Structure formats: structure tokens, C-alpha cells
Short mmCIF file of C-alpha atoms and ligand atoms in Angstrom, two decimals:
data_model
loop_
_atom_site.label_atom_id
_atom_site.label_comp_id
_atom_site.label_asym_id
_atom_site.label_seq_id
_atom_site.Cartn_x
_atom_site.Cartn_y
_atom_site.Cartn_z
CA UNK A 1 128.72 90.48 88.49
CA UNK A 2 129.87 89.07 85.22
CA UNK A 3 126.97 86.81 84.20
CA UNK A 4 123.98 88.82 82.99
CA UNK A 5 120.40 88.02 82.09
CA UNK A 6 121.35 88.76 78.47
CA UNK A 7 123.99 86.01 78.68
CA UNK A 8 121.32 83.48 79.63
CA UNK A 9 119.17 84.41 76.63
CA UNK A 10 122.23 84.19 74.36
CA UNK A 11 123.12 80.78 75.81
CA UNK A 12 119.67 79.49 74.88
CA UNK A 13 120.13 80.52 71.25
CA UNK A 14 123.60 78.96 71.23
CA UNK A 15 122.21 75.73 72.72
CA UNK A 16 124.54 76.10 75.72
CA UNK A 17 123.18 74.41 78.86
CA UNK A 18 123.83 75.85 82.29
CA UNK A 19 123.40 74.99 85.97
CA UNK A 20 121.72 76.96 88.73
CA UNK A 21 122.15 76.13 92.44
CA UNK A 22 120.76 77.61 95.62
CA UNK A 23 122.86 79.36 98.27
CA UNK A 24 121.88 81.06 101.49
CA UNK A 25 125.23 82.04 103.01
CA UNK A 26 128.62 83.55 102.24
CA UNK A 27 130.83 80.41 102.18
CA UNK A 28 128.46 78.40 100.00
CA UNK A 29 128.05 81.28 97.57
CA UNK A 30 131.83 81.71 97.39
CA UNK A 31 132.39 77.99 96.71
CA UNK A 32 129.63 77.72 94.09
CA UNK A 33 130.96 80.83 92.39
CA UNK A 34 134.51 79.46 92.40
CA UNK A 35 133.14 76.24 90.89
CA UNK A 36 131.81 78.27 87.96
CA UNK A 37 128.10 78.06 88.74
CA UNK A 38 126.73 80.96 86.66
CA UNK A 39 123.39 81.47 88.42
CA UNK A 40 122.85 81.38 92.19
CA UNK A 41 119.32 81.35 93.54
CA UNK A 42 118.71 82.58 97.07
CA UNK A 43 115.75 80.22 97.23
CA UNK A 44 112.88 80.35 99.66
CA UNK A 45 113.82 76.73 100.43
CA UNK A 46 115.92 78.61 102.98
CA UNK A 47 112.83 77.98 105.13
CA UNK A 48 113.26 74.20 105.07
CA UNK A 49 116.98 73.69 104.56
CA UNK A 50 118.42 76.31 106.90
CA UNK A 51 115.63 77.47 109.19
CA UNK A 52 114.07 74.05 109.83
CA UNK A 53 110.48 74.73 108.75
CA UNK A 54 108.50 71.98 107.04
CA UNK A 55 107.39 74.12 104.07
CA UNK A 56 108.61 77.32 102.40
CA UNK A 57 105.58 79.29 103.61
CA UNK A 58 106.87 80.82 106.88
CA UNK A 59 110.05 82.47 105.58
CA UNK A 60 109.90 86.27 105.65
CA UNK A 61 111.12 88.93 103.26
CA UNK A 62 113.51 90.22 105.93
CA UNK A 63 115.07 86.76 106.37
CA UNK A 64 115.48 86.41 102.60
CA UNK A 65 117.17 89.81 102.38
CA UNK A 66 119.51 88.95 105.27
CA UNK A 67 120.66 85.73 103.57
CA UNK A 68 120.87 87.33 100.13
CA UNK A 69 123.24 89.96 101.52
CA UNK A 70 125.60 87.19 102.66
CA UNK A 71 125.37 85.45 99.28
CA UNK A 72 126.15 88.70 97.48
CA UNK A 73 129.31 89.10 99.56
CA UNK A 74 130.43 85.61 98.53
CA UNK A 75 129.60 85.49 94.81
CA UNK A 76 131.75 87.51 92.42
CA UNK A 77 130.71 86.27 89.00
CA UNK A 78 127.36 84.58 89.30
CA UNK A 79 124.04 86.19 88.53
CA UNK A 80 122.18 86.32 91.85
CA UNK A 81 118.44 85.66 91.85
CA UNK A 82 116.44 86.55 94.97
CA UNK A 83 113.38 84.36 95.50
CA UNK A 84 110.17 86.18 96.45
CA UNK A 85 108.79 84.48 99.58
CA UNK A 86 105.13 83.62 100.16
CA UNK A 87 102.90 86.70 100.58
CA UNK A 88 105.62 89.16 99.58
CA UNK A 89 104.00 89.72 96.16
CA UNK A 90 100.56 88.08 96.01
CA UNK A 91 98.54 90.77 97.82
CA UNK A 92 99.23 93.73 95.54
CA UNK A 93 101.47 94.76 92.65
CA UNK A 94 102.69 97.73 94.63
CA UNK A 95 103.84 95.65 97.57
CA UNK A 96 105.37 93.07 95.22
CA UNK A 97 107.38 95.67 93.31
CA UNK A 98 108.54 97.24 96.57
CA UNK A 99 109.68 93.89 97.99
CA UNK A 100 111.38 92.85 94.75
CA UNK A 101 113.16 96.19 94.68
CA UNK A 102 114.57 95.52 98.14
CA UNK A 103 116.57 92.59 96.69
CA UNK A 104 118.36 94.92 94.28
CA UNK A 105 118.55 97.93 96.56
CA UNK A 106 119.52 96.32 99.88
CA UNK A 107 120.72 92.81 99.20
CA UNK A 108 123.00 92.82 96.14
CA UNK A 109 120.78 90.60 93.98
CA UNK A 110 120.63 91.21 90.23
CA UNK A 111 117.17 89.78 89.67
CA UNK A 112 114.21 88.09 91.37
CA UNK A 113 112.06 84.98 90.94
CA UNK A 114 108.42 84.41 91.84
CA UNK A 115 106.03 81.45 91.61
CA UNK A 116 102.91 81.11 89.53
CA UNK A 117 101.09 82.55 86.51
CA UNK A 118 101.16 86.25 87.39
CA UNK A 119 102.19 87.94 84.14
CA UNK A 120 100.97 91.33 85.36
CA UNK A 121 103.49 91.12 88.21
CA UNK A 122 106.29 90.13 85.81
CA UNK A 123 105.35 93.09 83.59
CA UNK A 124 105.30 95.50 86.54
CA UNK A 125 108.81 94.39 87.52
CA UNK A 126 110.29 94.63 84.03
CA UNK A 127 108.70 98.08 83.66
CA UNK A 128 110.75 99.37 86.57
CA UNK A 129 113.94 97.59 85.50
CA UNK A 130 113.89 94.55 87.78
CA UNK A 131 114.84 91.41 85.83
CA UNK A 132 112.49 88.57 86.73
CA UNK A 133 112.48 84.79 86.45
CA UNK A 134 109.19 82.86 86.38
CA UNK A 135 108.44 79.53 88.09
CA UNK A 136 105.64 77.22 86.88
CA UNK A 137 104.48 73.65 87.46
CA UNK A 138 104.93 72.41 91.01
CA UNK A 139 105.04 75.69 92.89
CA UNK A 140 105.81 74.85 96.54
CA UNK A 141 104.15 77.99 97.93
CA UNK A 142 100.84 76.46 96.73
CA UNK A 143 101.45 73.15 98.47
CA UNK A 144 98.10 73.21 100.29
CA UNK A 145 96.17 74.04 97.15
CA UNK A 146 97.95 71.25 95.22
CA UNK A 147 97.27 68.75 98.04
CA UNK A 148 100.99 67.98 98.41
CA UNK A 149 104.12 68.11 96.27
CA UNK A 150 102.69 66.51 93.14
CA UNK A 151 103.73 66.54 89.51
CA UNK A 152 101.67 69.16 87.66
CA UNK A 153 100.45 69.37 84.06
CA UNK A 154 99.65 65.69 83.72
CA UNK A 155 96.32 66.02 81.91
CA UNK A 156 96.10 67.50 78.43
CA UNK A 157 94.07 70.41 79.74
CA UNK A 158 96.56 71.17 82.52
CA UNK A 159 99.47 70.88 80.08
CA UNK A 160 97.86 73.34 77.64
CA UNK A 161 97.18 75.72 80.50
CA UNK A 162 100.80 75.58 81.60
CA UNK A 163 102.00 76.27 78.04
CA UNK A 164 99.70 79.33 77.92
CA UNK A 165 101.06 80.53 81.27
CA UNK A 166 104.63 80.11 80.04
CA UNK A 167 103.88 82.18 76.94
CA UNK A 168 102.18 84.88 79.01
CA UNK A 169 105.17 85.14 81.32
CA UNK A 170 107.50 85.27 78.33
CA UNK A 171 105.45 88.12 76.84
CA UNK A 172 105.51 89.90 80.19
CA UNK A 173 109.32 89.89 80.00
CA UNK A 174 110.69 87.10 82.21
CA UNK A 175 114.32 86.36 81.35
CA UNK A 176 114.08 82.65 82.29
CA UNK A 177 111.51 80.19 83.51
CA UNK A 178 111.84 77.48 86.17
CA UNK A 179 109.78 74.39 85.36
CA UNK A 180 109.38 72.27 88.46
CA UNK A 181 107.70 68.87 88.72
CA UNK A 182 106.21 68.58 85.25
CA UNK A 183 106.29 65.63 82.82
CA UNK A 184 109.36 65.49 80.57
CA UNK A 185 107.36 65.89 77.39
CA UNK A 186 105.62 69.00 78.64
CA UNK A 187 108.92 70.56 79.75
CA UNK A 188 110.35 69.78 76.32
CA UNK A 189 107.38 71.41 74.61
CA UNK A 190 107.57 74.57 76.72
CA UNK A 191 111.33 74.71 76.09
CA UNK A 192 110.71 74.64 72.35
CA UNK A 193 107.89 77.16 72.49
CA UNK A 194 109.47 79.97 74.52
CA UNK A 195 112.49 82.05 73.58
CA UNK A 196 113.79 82.34 77.15
CA UNK A 197 115.76 79.55 78.85
CA UNK A 198 113.78 76.98 80.82
CA UNK A 199 115.42 75.75 84.02
CA UNK A 200 114.19 72.33 85.06
CA UNK A 201 113.90 70.59 88.39
CA UNK A 202 112.07 67.29 88.27
CA UNK A 203 111.15 68.14 84.68
CA UNK A 204 113.43 65.83 82.72
CA UNK A 205 116.65 66.45 80.80
CA UNK A 206 115.33 68.53 77.90
CA UNK A 207 115.19 71.94 79.57
CA UNK A 208 117.82 74.52 78.65
CA UNK A 209 119.24 74.46 82.18
CA UNK A 210 118.84 72.57 85.47
CA UNK A 211 118.55 73.68 89.08
CA UNK A 212 119.12 71.73 92.30
CA UNK A 213 118.80 72.68 95.93
CA UNK A 214 122.38 72.71 97.23
CA UNK A 215 121.53 70.87 100.46
CA UNK A 216 120.38 67.97 98.27
CA UNK A 217 123.46 68.25 96.05
CA UNK A 218 125.91 67.95 98.94
CA UNK A 219 124.01 65.53 101.21
CA UNK A 220 122.87 67.95 103.89
CA UNK A 221 119.13 67.32 103.60
CA UNK A 222 117.21 65.46 106.26
CA UNK A 223 114.45 64.30 103.97
CA UNK A 224 114.65 61.52 101.38
CA UNK A 225 115.84 62.90 98.07
CA UNK A 226 113.38 63.22 95.21
CA UNK A 227 114.06 60.73 92.39
CA UNK A 228 115.53 63.40 90.13
CA UNK A 229 117.95 64.78 92.74
CA UNK A 230 121.44 63.34 92.93
CA UNK A 231 123.70 63.83 95.96
CA UNK A 232 127.18 64.59 94.59
CA UNK A 233 128.73 64.62 98.08
CA UNK A 234 127.89 63.58 101.60
CA UNK A 235 128.78 66.58 103.72
CA UNK A 236 126.22 65.64 106.40
CA UNK A 237 128.11 62.43 107.19
CA UNK A 238 131.42 64.32 107.22
CA UNK A 239 130.15 66.96 109.67
CA UNK A 240 128.80 64.27 111.99
CA UNK A 241 132.11 62.36 111.78
CA UNK A 242 134.21 65.49 112.49
CA UNK A 243 132.00 66.56 115.41
CA UNK A 244 132.11 63.05 116.87
CA UNK A 245 135.91 62.89 116.55
CA UNK A 246 136.32 66.33 118.13
CA UNK A 247 133.95 65.40 120.99
CA UNK A 248 135.97 62.27 121.70
CA UNK A 249 139.27 64.20 121.58
CA UNK A 250 137.94 66.73 124.10
CA UNK A 251 136.57 64.02 126.36
CA UNK A 252 139.91 62.17 126.21
CA UNK A 253 141.93 65.34 126.94
CA UNK A 254 143.52 65.25 123.44
CA UNK A 255 144.15 68.86 122.55
CA UNK A 256 146.53 70.72 120.22
CA UNK A 257 149.13 72.06 122.63
CA UNK A 258 150.20 75.47 121.33
CA UNK A 259 148.13 77.80 123.48
CA UNK A 260 150.11 80.95 122.62
CA UNK A 261 149.17 81.66 119.06
CA UNK A 262 146.23 81.39 116.70
CA UNK A 263 148.27 80.62 113.57
O1 KIV B 1 113.62 77.92 96.50
C1 KIV B 1 114.12 77.08 95.75
O2 KIV B 1 115.06 76.37 96.10
C2 KIV B 1 113.54 76.95 94.41
C3 KIV B 1 114.10 75.91 93.50
C4 KIV B 1 113.62 74.56 93.88
C5 KIV B 1 113.80 76.20 92.08
O3 KIV B 1 112.65 77.67 94.07
#
């Protein structure tokens, strides 16, 4: 690892923006790392983008650890953040600390992220030396409580509550804070009010950093992209084209003819 949580704090004070992307496997982690992405999130969106579930809720701690291990083998420089899946930390502090510790102990992550205003959990992690990133606003693990994936913090009361939660997480020791699905002005205000970097997704351009789900970035998602997400490539179309071409070659008996060697 060469990027540290201290680097991210320093970058905020220097006004240096940075990008975070998700990865769930070795080749993607290697390519993102080679592209200079400083922070790789092993996101619980694994559930939707790789495992085919319709929400992030079903993904297990064991599945997250399995994928994080592959990411850790691929990334040499990036700071790796392991996302805490639904019900791996909400039931008790003890279970949460144990599960978070698994990321560092078994999976090669350098830090963890969890959703929601749980400063006592953030404090428990920092107490035992586990760097932790917060995540406020639209928190997908609460999709049923929110009644869908809706922008949060739209009323003055909700905005003030979110600012309080951000400050509480900061005091509890988070090293960065994801702000998802909140109005631009609120994200800007939180960014000014906390000393740790804010990492926005659907939160406007004024956060200290931005995060995207890599399947959206490269055009591998099935679902329609959110307005804020930009596809920088269309790998899905390329895979379909290559598979179609290969299928036709096989059907037509077109085959590379050297059968004696692999290289
Ligand atoms: O799991 C994930 O991909 C995330 C990002 C959307 C921040 O939590």
C-alpha cells in the first residue's frame, strides 16, 4: 500500500481532489490501480453488479471477504476500503468490530466503510486501530425505510440532521465521509464544515472527492444510469460483440490452426 488515510486528510487541506472507484476482482483492481486510482472500494454493490441481486441487502460478509482478497492481490498502491454489508455491524458493536477486523486480518483491506449515523461504531473501530469511512445521505442498505432510492436531506430539518451526523462521525474518528444522493448545497456545506474529505456520489461537484461504481463507469450495468453517472466506456457492448464473433467463428469452423502450443 502506498496511499494512506493520512494522505487523504492531507489532500483535503491541500485542496487536492481525488477519485474512488469500486472493484470486486483481481483484474479490475489491477487496472484501476495502474490507472492511478488512489482509493478502491470493495463495495457492497457487489450484490447487484456481480452477484445479480436487486439490492445490496443479501450480500454476506463471507462473500465480501472473498472478493476483497482478490482485490488486494490486484492493487499495489491504492488504499483498499472494505464495505460492511447489511447486518454485519448493526446488531452489536462487538459483532461489528469483529467483522470489520476480518477485512484487515483476512482480506488485505486497509480500512472499512459503513452506512448511517452510528458514531459509536466508528469510535469502537478507531479505538482498536481500524480506519473507518462513513457514508451518509442515501444509504442503500436502508432502501425499504427510505421508500426507494431517493435524494435525502431535502428539507431544512433533514439537512441540519445530516450535518449533525457528519460532525458526530468526524468526532468519532472517520477518515473520510461518503455523501450519497444529497442536494449539492448540502454536500457543499458538509464539505466546508468537516475536516475530513467528503466523497460524493450524486451529491454535486463540490465534495473533496468523487466515487463511481465501476460497472457504471465502464458500461457494464444493466440498469439505466443515474443522472450523475457517466459511462466512460462501453465494455458491455464489446463483450457481447466479441462473444458473438467467437460464436460465429466456431459455428463456421473458423479456428486458429496451431493445436500444438499455447503461446
Ligand atoms: O457499495 C458501493 O458501491 C458504495 C458506493 C456507491 C459509495 O457504497
